[in-house]
Coordinates of C-alpha atoms and ligand atoms in Angstrom, one line a residue:
Chain A
X26 CA 13.5 -10.3 13.5
X27 CA 15.9 -7.9 11.8
X28 CA 16.8 -7.0 8.2
X29 CA 18.0 -10.1 6.4
X30 CA 18.8 -11.1 2.9
X31 CA 17.9 -14.7 2.5
X32 CA 20.3 -16.8 0.5
X33 CA 19.2 -20.3 -0.4
X34 CA 21.3 -22.8 -2.3
X35 CA 20.8 -22.9 -6.0
X36 CA 18.8 -26.2 -5.8
X37 CA 16.5 -24.7 -3.2
X38 CA 16.1 -21.6 -5.4
X39 CA 15.2 -23.8 -8.3
X40 CA 12.5 -25.4 -6.2
X41 CA 11.3 -21.9 -5.1
X42 CA 11.0 -20.8 -8.7
X43 CA 8.8 -23.8 -9.3
X44 CA 6.7 -22.9 -6.3
X45 CA 6.3 -19.3 -7.5
X46 CA 5.2 -20.5 -10.9
X47 CA 2.5 -22.7 -9.3
X48 CA 1.3 -19.9 -7.1
X49 CA 1.1 -17.6 -10.1
X50 CA -1.1 -20.1 -12.0
X51 CA -3.2 -20.9 -9.0
X52 CA -3.8 -17.2 -8.1
X53 CA -4.8 -16.0 -11.6
X54 CA -6.9 -19.1 -12.4
X55 CA -8.8 -18.6 -9.1
X56 CA -9.2 -14.9 -10.0
X57 CA -10.3 -15.8 -13.5
X58 CA -8.3 -12.8 -14.7
X59 CA -4.8 -11.4 -14.6
X60 CA -1.5 -11.7 -16.3
X61 CA 0.1 -15.1 -15.7
X62 CA 2.4 -15.1 -18.8
X63 CA 3.9 -11.7 -17.9
X64 CA 4.5 -12.9 -14.3
X65 CA 6.1 -16.2 -15.4
X66 CA 8.9 -14.6 -17.5
X67 CA 10.1 -12.8 -14.4
X68 CA 10.3 -15.7 -12.0
X69 CA 14.1 -16.3 -12.0
X70 CA 15.0 -12.7 -11.4
X71 CA 12.4 -12.3 -8.7
X72 CA 13.6 -15.6 -7.1
X73 CA 17.1 -14.3 -7.2
X74 CA 16.1 -11.0 -5.6
X75 CA 14.1 -12.5 -2.7
X76 CA 16.1 -15.7 -2.1
X77 CA 19.5 -15.1 -3.7
X78 CA 20.8 -12.8 -1.0
X79 CA 19.8 -9.5 -2.6
X80 CA 16.8 -7.9 -0.9
X81 CA 17.5 -7.2 2.8
X82 CA 14.0 -7.2 4.2
X83 CA 12.1 -7.8 7.4
X84 CA 8.6 -9.1 6.8
X85 CA 7.8 -8.3 10.5
X86 CA 8.8 -4.7 9.8
X87 CA 8.3 -4.1 6.1
X88 CA 8.9 -0.3 6.6
X89 CA 12.4 -0.7 8.0
X90 CA 14.1 2.4 6.6
X91 CA 17.3 0.5 5.8
X92 CA 15.6 -2.2 3.7
X93 CA 16.4 -2.7 0.0
X94 CA 13.6 -1.9 -2.4
X95 CA 12.0 -3.7 -5.3
X96 CA 9.8 -1.7 -7.6
X97 CA 7.7 -3.7 -10.0
X98 CA 7.2 -1.1 -12.7
X99 CA 5.4 -3.6 -14.9
X100 CA 2.7 -3.8 -12.3
X101 CA 0.4 -6.2 -14.2
X102 CA 2.9 -8.9 -13.3
X103 CA 2.1 -8.5 -9.6
X104 CA 1.3 -12.2 -9.1
X105 CA 5.0 -13.0 -9.2
X106 CA 5.6 -10.4 -6.5
X107 CA 2.7 -11.7 -4.3
X108 CA 4.1 -15.2 -4.7
X109 CA 7.6 -14.2 -3.7
X110 CA 6.4 -12.1 -0.8
X111 CA 4.3 -15.0 0.5
X112 CA 7.3 -17.4 0.3
X113 CA 9.4 -14.7 2.1
X114 CA 6.9 -14.6 4.9
X115 CA 5.0 -11.4 4.4
X116 CA 1.7 -13.3 4.4
X117 CA 0.5 -16.8 3.6
X118 CA 0.3 -18.3 0.1
X119 CA -3.4 -19.0 0.9
X120 CA -4.1 -15.3 1.4
X121 CA -2.8 -14.5 -2.1
X122 CA -5.5 -16.7 -3.5
X123 CA -7.9 -13.8 -2.9
X124 CA -6.2 -12.0 -5.8
X125 CA -8.5 -9.4 -7.4
X126 CA -11.5 -10.2 -5.1
X127 CA -13.5 -7.4 -3.6
X128 CA -12.1 -6.5 -0.2
X129 CA -8.7 -8.3 -0.8
X130 CA -5.5 -6.2 -0.6
X131 CA -4.1 -8.5 -3.3
X132 CA -5.2 -6.1 -6.0
X133 CA -4.8 -6.5 -9.8
X134 CA -1.9 -4.1 -9.7
X135 CA 0.4 -3.2 -6.7
X136 CA -1.1 -0.8 -4.3
X137 CA 1.2 0.3 -1.6
X138 CA -1.5 1.9 0.5
X139 CA -3.1 -1.5 1.1
X140 CA 0.0 -3.7 1.4
X141 CA 3.1 -3.2 3.5
X142 CA 6.1 -4.4 1.6
X143 CA 4.9 -3.0 -1.8
X144 CA 7.3 -0.2 -2.7
X145 CA 5.4 1.6 -5.4
X146 CA 1.8 1.7 -6.7
X147 CA 2.1 0.8 -10.4
X148 CA -0.1 -0.2 -13.2
X149 CA 0.2 2.8 -15.4
X150 CA 3.4 1.7 -17.3
X151 CA 6.4 3.8 -17.5
X152 CA 6.7 5.3 -14.0
X153 CA 8.6 2.8 -11.9
X154 CA 12.1 3.7 -12.9
X155 CA 11.5 7.4 -12.1
X156 CA 10.1 6.3 -8.7
X157 CA 13.3 4.2 -8.2
X158 CA 15.5 7.2 -9.1
X159 CA 13.7 9.2 -6.4
X160 CA 14.1 6.4 -3.8
X161 CA 17.8 5.9 -4.7
X162 CA 18.5 9.6 -4.4
X163 CA 16.7 9.7 -1.0
X164 CA 18.5 6.7 0.3
X165 CA 21.9 8.1 -0.8
X166 CA 21.1 11.4 0.8
X167 CA 20.5 9.7 4.1
X168 CA 23.8 7.8 3.8
X169 CA 22.1 4.4 3.5
X170 CA 23.7 1.5 1.6
X171 CA 20.3 0.2 0.5
X172 CA 19.8 -0.8 -3.2
X173 CA 16.8 -0.1 -5.3
X174 CA 15.8 -2.7 -8.0
X175 CA 13.3 -1.8 -10.6
X176 CA 11.8 -4.3 -13.1
X177 CA 10.5 -2.9 -16.4
X178 CA 8.7 -4.6 -19.3
X179 CA 10.2 -4.5 -22.8
X180 CA 7.0 -3.0 -24.1
X181 CA 7.0 -0.6 -21.3
X182 CA 10.3 0.7 -22.5
X183 CA 8.3 2.6 -25.2
X184 CA 7.2 5.1 -22.5
X185 CA 9.3 8.3 -22.9
X186 CA 9.4 8.7 -19.2
X187 CA 11.6 5.6 -18.8
X188 CA 14.3 7.2 -21.0
X189 CA 14.0 10.5 -18.9
X190 CA 14.7 8.4 -15.8
X191 CA 17.6 6.7 -17.5
X192 CA 19.2 10.1 -18.2
X193 CA 18.5 11.3 -14.7
X194 CA 19.9 8.2 -13.0
X195 CA 23.1 8.5 -15.1
X196 CA 23.4 12.2 -14.2
X197 CA 23.3 11.4 -10.5
X198 CA 25.6 8.3 -10.9
X199 CA 23.1 6.2 -9.0
X200 CA 25.2 3.2 -8.1
X201 CA 22.4 2.1 -5.8
X202 CA 19.9 1.8 -8.6
X203 CA 19.6 -1.5 -10.6
X204 CA 17.1 -1.7 -13.5
X205 CA 16.0 -5.0 -14.9
X206 CA 14.4 -5.1 -18.3
X207 CA 12.2 -8.2 -18.6
X208 CA 12.8 -8.6 -22.4
X209 CA 10.2 -11.3 -23.0
X210 CA 9.6 -10.2 -26.6
X211 CA 5.9 -9.5 -26.4
X212 CA 3.6 -6.7 -25.3
X213 CA -0.2 -6.4 -25.4
X214 CA -0.9 -6.3 -29.1
X215 CA 1.9 -8.5 -30.4
X216 CA 5.6 -9.1 -30.5
X217 CA 7.7 -6.0 -29.5
X218 CA 9.7 -6.4 -32.7
X219 CA 6.4 -5.6 -34.6
X220 CA 4.9 -3.0 -32.2
X221 CA 7.8 -0.9 -31.2
X222 CA 11.3 -2.5 -31.6
X223 CA 13.7 -0.8 -29.2
X224 CA 16.4 -3.5 -29.2
X225 CA 19.3 -3.6 -28.5
X226 CA 18.6 -2.2 -25.1
X227 CA 22.1 -2.5 -23.7
X228 CA 23.7 -0.6 -26.7
X229 CA 21.2 2.2 -26.3
X230 CA 21.4 2.6 -22.5
X231 CA 25.2 2.2 -22.1
X232 CA 26.0 5.6 -23.8
X233 CA 23.8 7.4 -21.2
X234 CA 26.4 6.2 -18.6
X235 CA 24.9 3.0 -17.3
X236 CA 26.6 -0.3 -16.6
X237 CA 24.9 -3.0 -18.7
X238 CA 24.6 -6.8 -18.8
X239 CA 22.6 -8.9 -21.2
X240 CA 21.7 -12.4 -20.0
X241 CA 19.3 -15.3 -20.4
X242 CA 17.0 -14.3 -17.6
X243 CA 15.2 -17.6 -17.4
X244 CA 18.5 -19.2 -16.4
X245 CA 18.7 -18.9 -12.6
X246 CA 22.5 -19.1 -12.5
X247 CA 22.8 -16.3 -15.0
X248 CA 20.2 -14.2 -13.2
X249 CA 22.1 -14.7 -9.8
X250 CA 25.4 -13.8 -11.4
X251 CA 24.1 -10.7 -13.1
X252 CA 22.4 -9.5 -9.9
X253 CA 25.6 -9.9 -8.0
X254 CA 27.6 -8.0 -10.6
X255 CA 25.0 -5.2 -10.7
X256 CA 25.1 -4.9 -7.0
X257 CA 28.8 -4.6 -7.0
X258 CA 28.7 -1.6 -9.4
X259 CA 28.6 1.4 -7.1
X260 CA 29.7 4.4 -9.3
X261 CA 26.9 4.3 -11.9
X262 CA 23.4 2.8 -12.4
X263 CA 23.3 -0.7 -13.7
X264 CA 20.8 -2.4 -16.0
X265 CA 20.3 -6.1 -16.6
X266 CA 18.7 -6.8 -20.0
X267 CA 17.0 -10.0 -19.0
X268 CA 16.1 -12.0 -22.1
X269 CA 13.3 -14.2 -21.2
X270 CA 10.3 -16.0 -22.6
X271 CA 6.8 -14.8 -21.8
X272 CA 5.1 -17.7 -20.1
X273 CA 8.4 -19.5 -19.4
X274 CA 7.8 -22.7 -17.5
X275 CA 4.6 -23.6 -19.2
X276 CA 5.5 -22.9 -22.8
X277 CA 4.2 -26.2 -24.2
X278 CA 0.8 -25.5 -22.7
X279 CA 0.7 -22.0 -24.3
X280 CA 1.9 -23.5 -27.6
X281 CA -1.1 -25.7 -27.5
X282 CA -3.4 -22.6 -27.3
X283 CA -1.6 -21.2 -30.4
X284 CA -0.9 -17.9 -28.4
X285 CA 2.6 -17.6 -27.2
X286 CA 2.0 -14.1 -25.8
X287 CA -1.1 -15.1 -23.9
X288 CA -1.3 -11.5 -22.6
X289 CA -3.6 -10.6 -19.8
X290 CA -5.5 -13.9 -19.8
X291 CA -5.8 -16.5 -17.0
X292 CA -5.5 -20.2 -17.8
X293 CA -8.8 -22.1 -17.7
X294 CA -9.0 -24.7 -14.9
X295 CA -8.2 -27.4 -17.5
X296 CA -5.1 -25.6 -18.8
X297 CA -4.0 -24.7 -15.3
X298 CA -4.0 -28.4 -14.4
X299 CA -1.8 -29.1 -17.4
X300 CA 0.5 -26.2 -16.6
X301 CA 0.9 -27.3 -12.9
X302 CA 1.7 -30.8 -14.1
X303 CA 4.2 -29.5 -16.5
X304 CA 5.9 -27.4 -13.8
X305 CA 6.1 -30.6 -11.7
Chain B
X8 CA -30.4 -8.7 -10.6
X9 CA -28.7 -7.4 -13.7
X10 CA -28.5 -3.7 -14.4
X11 CA -31.6 -2.5 -16.4
X12 CA -33.6 -5.6 -15.6
X13 CA -35.9 -3.8 -13.2
X14 CA -36.8 -1.2 -15.8
X15 CA -37.2 -3.9 -18.5
X16 CA -34.1 -3.5 -20.6
X17 CA -32.2 -6.3 -22.3
X18 CA -28.5 -6.6 -21.9
X19 CA -26.7 -5.3 -25.1
X20 CA -23.2 -4.6 -26.3
X21 CA -20.5 -2.7 -24.4
X22 CA -20.1 0.8 -25.6
X23 CA -16.4 0.1 -26.6
X24 CA -17.6 -2.8 -28.8
X25 CA -20.2 -0.6 -30.5
X26 CA -17.6 2.1 -31.1
X27 CA -15.2 -0.5 -32.7
X28 CA -17.9 -1.7 -35.0
X29 CA -19.0 1.8 -36.0
X30 CA -15.5 3.1 -36.6
X31 CA -14.6 0.2 -38.9
X32 CA -17.9 0.9 -40.8
X33 CA -17.0 4.6 -41.3
X34 CA -13.7 4.0 -43.0
X35 CA -14.8 4.1 -46.6
X36 CA -17.1 7.1 -46.1
X37 CA -14.3 9.1 -44.4
X38 CA -11.0 8.4 -46.2
X39 CA -9.2 10.9 -43.9
X40 CA -10.0 8.7 -40.9
X41 CA -7.0 7.1 -39.2
X42 CA -6.4 5.5 -35.8
X43 CA -3.5 6.0 -33.4
X44 CA -3.1 3.2 -30.8
X45 CA -0.8 2.8 -27.8
X46 CA -0.6 -1.0 -27.7
X47 CA -4.2 -1.5 -26.5
X48 CA -6.2 -1.5 -29.8
X49 CA -7.5 -5.0 -28.9
X50 CA -8.9 -3.5 -25.7
X51 CA -10.2 -0.2 -27.1
X52 CA -11.6 -1.8 -30.2
X53 CA -9.8 0.3 -32.8
X54 CA -8.3 -3.0 -33.9
X55 CA -11.1 -3.9 -36.4
X56 CA -10.5 -0.6 -38.2
X57 CA -6.7 -1.1 -38.2
X58 CA -7.1 -4.6 -39.6
X59 CA -9.5 -3.4 -42.3
X60 CA -7.3 -0.4 -43.2
X61 CA -3.8 -1.5 -42.3
X62 CA -2.1 1.5 -43.8
X63 CA -4.4 3.8 -41.8
X64 CA -3.9 2.2 -38.4
X65 CA -0.8 3.4 -36.5
X66 CA 0.4 1.6 -33.3
X67 CA 3.1 3.7 -31.7
X68 CA 3.6 1.3 -28.7
X69 CA 3.2 2.0 -25.0
X70 CA 3.8 5.7 -25.3
X71 CA 0.6 7.8 -24.8
X72 CA 2.3 11.2 -24.8
X73 CA 3.9 10.5 -28.1
X74 CA 0.6 8.9 -29.4
X75 CA -1.4 12.1 -28.7
X76 CA 1.1 14.5 -30.2
X77 CA 1.4 12.2 -33.3
X78 CA -2.4 12.5 -33.6
X79 CA -2.1 16.2 -33.4
X80 CA 0.4 16.1 -36.3
X81 CA -1.9 13.8 -38.3
X82 CA -4.7 16.3 -37.8
X83 CA -2.4 19.1 -38.9
X84 CA -1.8 17.1 -42.1
X85 CA -5.6 17.0 -42.8
X86 CA -6.4 13.6 -41.3
X87 CA -9.1 12.8 -38.8
X88 CA -7.1 10.9 -36.2
X89 CA -9.0 8.7 -33.7
X90 CA -6.6 8.2 -30.8
X91 CA -7.7 5.7 -28.3
X92 CA -6.4 4.2 -25.0
X93 CA -7.7 3.4 -21.6
X94 CA -9.4 6.7 -20.4
X95 CA -6.8 7.0 -17.5
X96 CA -3.7 6.5 -19.7
X97 CA -5.0 8.8 -22.4
X98 CA -6.3 11.7 -20.2
X99 CA -4.0 11.4 -17.2
X100 CA -0.8 10.3 -18.8
X101 CA -0.9 12.6 -21.9
X102 CA -2.8 15.6 -20.4
X103 CA -0.3 18.3 -21.4
X104 CA 0.1 16.7 -24.9
X105 CA -3.7 16.9 -25.2
X106 CA -3.5 20.5 -24.1
X107 CA -0.7 21.6 -26.4
X108 CA -1.1 19.3 -29.4
X109 CA -4.9 19.1 -29.5
X110 CA -7.0 21.6 -27.5
X111 CA -4.9 24.7 -27.7
X112 CA -4.3 24.5 -31.5
X113 CA -7.9 23.3 -31.8
X114 CA -6.8 20.3 -33.9
X115 CA -9.5 17.9 -35.3
X116 CA -8.4 15.0 -33.0
X117 CA -10.9 12.5 -31.7
X118 CA -9.8 11.3 -28.3
X119 CA -11.4 8.0 -27.2
X120 CA -11.0 6.7 -23.6
X121 CA -12.2 3.2 -22.9
X122 CA -12.3 1.3 -19.6
X123 CA -13.9 4.3 -17.9
X124 CA -15.2 4.1 -14.4
X125 CA -14.9 1.5 -11.7
X126 CA -17.0 -1.1 -13.6
X127 CA -13.8 -2.4 -15.2
X128 CA -13.5 -4.5 -12.0
X129 CA -10.6 -6.8 -11.3
X130 CA -7.8 -4.8 -12.9
X131 CA -8.2 -2.3 -10.1
X132 CA -7.8 1.4 -9.5
X133 CA -4.6 2.0 -11.6
X134 CA -6.6 1.1 -14.7
X135 CA -9.8 3.0 -13.8
X136 CA -10.5 6.3 -15.6
X137 CA -12.4 8.3 -13.0
X138 CA -10.9 11.8 -13.4
X139 CA -11.1 11.8 -17.2
X140 CA -14.3 13.8 -17.6
X141 CA -13.0 16.5 -15.3
X142 CA -9.7 16.7 -17.2
X143 CA -11.4 16.7 -20.6
X144 CA -14.0 19.3 -19.7
X145 CA -11.3 21.6 -18.3
X146 CA -9.9 22.2 -21.8
X147 CA -11.5 24.9 -24.0
X148 CA -13.1 23.7 -27.2
X149 CA -13.2 20.0 -26.4
X150 CA -16.6 18.3 -26.8
X151 CA -17.1 15.5 -24.2
X152 CA -19.4 12.6 -24.8
X153 CA -20.4 9.7 -22.5
X154 CA -22.9 7.4 -24.3
X155 CA -25.0 5.0 -22.3
X156 CA -25.6 2.2 -24.7
X157 CA -24.5 0.6 -27.9
X158 CA -26.8 2.5 -30.2
X159 CA -25.8 5.9 -28.9
X160 CA -22.2 4.9 -28.8
X161 CA -22.4 4.1 -32.5
X162 CA -24.1 7.4 -33.2
X163 CA -21.6 9.3 -31.0
X164 CA -18.8 7.7 -33.1
X165 CA -20.3 9.1 -36.3
X166 CA -21.1 12.4 -34.6
X167 CA -17.5 12.8 -33.4
X168 CA -16.1 12.0 -36.8
X169 CA -18.4 14.6 -38.4
X170 CA -17.7 17.2 -35.7
X171 CA -15.1 19.8 -36.6
X172 CA -12.7 20.1 -33.7
X173 CA -11.4 18.1 -30.8
X174 CA -13.7 15.7 -29.0
X175 CA -13.4 13.2 -26.2
X176 CA -15.6 10.1 -26.2
X177 CA -15.8 8.1 -23.0
X178 CA -16.6 4.4 -23.2
X179 CA -17.0 1.4 -20.9
X180 CA -15.7 -2.1 -20.7
X181 CA -18.7 -4.2 -19.6
X182 CA -21.8 -5.0 -21.6
X183 CA -24.6 -2.6 -20.8
X184 CA -28.4 -2.6 -21.4
X185 CA -29.7 -1.7 -24.8
X186 CA -31.7 1.5 -24.1
X187 CA -32.5 2.7 -27.6
X188 CA -33.4 1.6 -31.0
X189 CA -31.8 3.0 -34.2
X190 CA -34.4 5.7 -34.5
X191 CA -33.1 7.7 -31.5
X192 CA -31.9 11.2 -32.3
X193 CA -28.4 11.7 -31.2
X194 CA -26.8 15.1 -31.4
X195 CA -23.7 16.4 -29.6
X196 CA -25.0 18.8 -26.9
X197 CA -28.6 17.6 -27.0
X198 CA -29.7 15.3 -24.2
X199 CA -32.2 12.5 -24.5
X200 CA -35.2 12.3 -22.1
X201 CA -35.4 8.6 -21.4
X202 CA -38.4 9.0 -19.2
X203 CA -40.8 11.9 -18.5
X204 CA -41.6 12.9 -14.9
X205 CA -42.4 15.9 -12.7
X206 CA -41.5 15.0 -9.1
X207 CA -37.7 15.1 -9.5
X208 CA -35.1 14.7 -12.2
X209 CA -32.2 12.2 -12.4
X210 CA -29.5 13.4 -14.9
X211 CA -27.1 10.6 -15.7
X212 CA -24.7 9.4 -18.4
X213 CA -22.8 6.3 -19.4
X214 CA -23.6 3.1 -17.4
X215 CA -25.5 5.2 -14.8
X216 CA -28.4 5.9 -17.2
X217 CA -29.5 2.3 -17.0
X218 CA -29.1 2.4 -13.2
X219 CA -31.1 5.6 -13.1
X220 CA -33.9 3.9 -15.1
X221 CA -34.0 1.2 -12.5
X222 CA -34.1 3.9 -9.8
X223 CA -37.0 5.5 -11.6
X224 CA -38.9 2.2 -11.4
X225 CA -38.2 1.8 -7.7
X226 CA -39.5 5.4 -7.1
X227 CA -42.5 5.0 -9.3
X228 CA -43.5 1.9 -7.3
X229 CA -43.5 4.3 -4.3
X230 CA -45.6 6.9 -6.2
X231 CA -42.7 9.2 -7.1
X232 CA -42.6 10.0 -10.8
X233 CA -39.1 11.1 -11.8
X234 CA -37.7 12.4 -15.1
X235 CA -34.6 10.6 -16.4
X236 CA -32.3 12.5 -18.7
X237 CA -29.5 10.9 -20.5
X238 CA -26.9 13.7 -20.6
X239 CA -24.6 12.0 -23.0
X240 CA -22.8 15.2 -23.8
X241 CA -21.2 16.8 -20.7
X242 CA -19.7 19.7 -22.7
X243 CA -21.3 21.6 -24.3
X244 CA -24.0 20.7 -21.8
X245 CA -27.7 20.9 -22.8
X246 CA -28.5 23.9 -20.7
X247 CA -32.1 24.0 -21.8
X248 CA -32.8 20.5 -20.5
X249 CA -31.2 21.3 -17.2
X250 CA -33.1 24.5 -16.7
X251 CA -36.4 22.9 -17.6
X252 CA -35.7 20.0 -15.2
X253 CA -35.0 22.5 -12.4
X254 CA -38.1 24.6 -13.1
X255 CA -40.5 21.7 -13.8
X256 CA -39.4 19.1 -11.3
X257 CA -37.9 21.2 -8.5
X258 CA -34.8 19.1 -7.7
X259 CA -32.1 17.2 -9.5
X260 CA -29.9 14.2 -8.7
X261 CA -26.8 13.6 -10.9
X262 CA -25.5 10.1 -11.3
X263 CA -22.2 9.3 -13.0
X264 CA -19.3 6.8 -12.8
X265 CA -16.7 9.4 -12.0
X266 CA -15.2 11.2 -9.1
X267 CA -17.3 13.8 -7.3
X268 CA -15.4 16.8 -8.6
X269 CA -15.4 18.1 -12.1
X270 CA -17.7 15.7 -13.8
X271 CA -21.3 15.8 -14.9
X272 CA -22.4 16.8 -11.4
X273 CA -20.3 19.9 -11.5
X274 CA -21.4 20.8 -15.0
X275 CA -25.1 20.5 -14.1
X276 CA -24.6 22.4 -10.8
X277 CA -23.0 25.3 -12.7
X278 CA -26.0 25.6 -14.9
X279 CA -28.5 25.2 -12.0
X280 CA -26.7 27.8 -9.9
X281 CA -26.5 30.3 -12.8
X282 CA -30.1 29.8 -14.1
X283 CA -32.5 28.4 -11.5
X284 CA -31.1 27.2 -8.2
X285 CA -32.9 24.1 -6.8
X286 CA -31.8 21.4 -4.3
X287 CA -29.3 18.9 -5.9
X288 CA -27.8 15.6 -4.9
X289 CA -25.0 13.5 -6.3
X290 CA -24.4 9.8 -6.8
X291 CA -20.8 9.1 -8.0
X292 CA -17.6 7.5 -6.9
X293 CA -17.0 10.2 -4.4
X294 CA -13.6 11.5 -3.5
X295 CA -11.6 8.3 -3.4
X296 CA -9.8 5.7 -5.5
X297 CA -11.6 2.4 -5.7
X298 CA -10.1 -1.1 -5.6
X299 CA -10.0 -4.4 -7.4
X300 CA -13.2 -6.5 -7.4
X301 CA -16.0 -7.8 -9.5
X302 CA -17.8 -5.0 -11.3
X303 CA -21.2 -5.5 -9.7
X304 CA -19.7 -5.9 -6.2
X305 CA -17.7 -2.6 -6.8
X306 CA -20.8 -0.7 -8.0
X307 CA -22.6 -1.9 -4.9
X308 CA -19.7 -1.1 -2.5
X309 CA -19.2 2.4 -3.9
X310 CA -22.9 3.2 -3.9
X311 CA -23.5 3.3 -7.7
X312 CA -26.8 1.6 -7.4
X313 CA -30.5 2.2 -8.2
X314 CA -31.3 2.0 -4.5
X315 CA -28.7 4.7 -3.7
X316 CA -30.1 7.0 -6.5
X317 CA -33.6 6.4 -5.3
X318 CA -32.8 7.3 -1.6
X319 CA -30.8 10.3 -2.8
X320 CA -33.8 11.5 -4.8
X321 CA -36.0 11.2 -1.7
X322 CA -33.5 13.0 0.5
X323 CA -33.1 15.9 -2.0
X324 CA -36.9 16.1 -2.5
X325 CA -37.3 16.5 1.3
X326 CA -34.9 19.4 1.5
Ligands
TPP27 C1 0.5 3.7 -19.5 C2 -0.1 2.4 -19.8 N1 -0.5 2.1 -21.1 C3 -1.1 1.0 -21.4 C4 -1.3 0.0 -20.5 C5 -2.0 -1.3 -20.8 N2 -1.0 -2.5 -20.8 C6 -1.0 -3.3 -19.7 S1 0.2 -4.5 -19.9 C7 0.6 -3.9 -21.4 C8 1.7 -4.6 -22.2 C9 3.0 -4.6 -21.4 O1 4.0 -5.1 -22.2 P1 5.4 -5.4 -21.5 O2 5.9 -4.1 -20.8 O3 6.4 -5.9 -22.5 O4 5.1 -6.4 -20.3 P2 4.9 -8.0 -20.4 O5 3.4 -8.2 -20.2 O6 5.3 -8.4 -21.8 O7 5.7 -8.5 -19.4 C10 -0.2 -2.8 -21.8 C11 -0.1 -2.1 -23.1 C12 -0.8 0.3 -19.1 N3 -1.0 -0.6 -18.1 N4 -0.2 1.4 -18.9
MG28 MG1 7.1 -7.8 -22.7

């Protein structure tokens, strides 16, 4: 096998997105811990990256130097990454059900030492974009045309280091760097508008010298279009402000619990059944 | 078997929970007390204080460097800021801010790191504070406390608020055995002898005190009578207790939920080497990062068990 960016039809991708959602629920409920709601908001973007023709990868050779990279800076959402990697052929879906168990490489946060295909060890928020800047600089230095995608949480944007990376990426005109802010409106202790309101992201980041787009990130069509536009920008770094809903796909189930943030909590078996039925 | 069961202790509150209760209860007595949170107050348990005194609880978002320097500024304005996050994000992420905004200017900031050690379990190594004691102890003037149970965590909370100058309080996530009743005397820098003994000494802090008590039971069943010292303050360390242990029991094993370098083991070894060299052994996380897993399984896998402490005591005694 060689490097390949898989591109499914939109219908197939919609089905994939449903599969990813189900894997996320199953994994975290089996683990009885983890961050399902944080993972669910990111499903359309991650589906677009892995199955919309964006990430050139080879699961047989995850370290291929010419691959594209995806850094999940909001590392607590790693179930969405494991789900996509499983569907992409890095390992079986069944293996991911060992999430968070002793001895399993499917750790609670991404750990590149234990899993080929993981591009950065994250979990301390705020560092992924800087790592992405470094990767993008290195790839460009070697004359490669690989892209680096980094997903950041909207709460995570409070870390000063993210803004240092934004400045550095602009200085070096990193056209091969694409940041995605998963703006799901919540962080651990509440709504981002109450904890630390940094909106509007695009208006703040554009003056640094970035190309910006703001989309409904839970609309697969919009996500695909935005990723394509971002990839076509080659003379400056590009950010997609992906406006999403935390827990998208199972919102009625979360509504029932009275907690629309549902941060860092797995669904009970009973709620998981309802959620799976809702996803369909 | 649950931790502490062998030595007859009942399971109690987690040290972070005891801290949260104690802090909220101190608010009226200390009007200068404020909290600074980095979007984890519901995990660190500063939340009860912030809910009780909304105008005195500041949440600056996921921004630990800023959080620490803001606390330094609050102290400069006469407040007593308690700044809490996960131990790793507080110490590791904001280390230079602690140095320049807290330790170097000797500001009266109370650093609190929760989720210390590997016993946080499933979240995995990125969330485990296992370098924090070394980092905190490296800075001049910072008192470093690692309470073992709920009662001493409450007393440590009061002690840190009353203390003039920077402190670091290290707390755990899981429930731990209740070792003491309210009559226990807790003073910064003064260890507690949990059990007398003359054949060897186990010096421990945090969760490892309960596990050391279990080890002492295993050893006493084999006729070895060990002393167990709860060294809840790593800095300034109780030199007298260390020296007495060395002189009276002839060997020391140090147990802590921390990396091998720079923690309680190093602090005890410095005193022993300066004052009265004796054979020493260490039970700790070693020189590696851990992994995700259930807390008990992790403690087992990384050797933080009563059996490991007991066998280490025997090996050190035989040297
Ligand atoms: C440096 C750091 N500080 C605090 C945390 C604890 N934490 C984990 S997730 C989270 C909230 C993240 O919010 P956001 O970035 O919006 O991601 P979401 O879960 O909403 O997708 C926090 C505070 C952390 N992992 N890293
Ligand atoms: Mg968010």
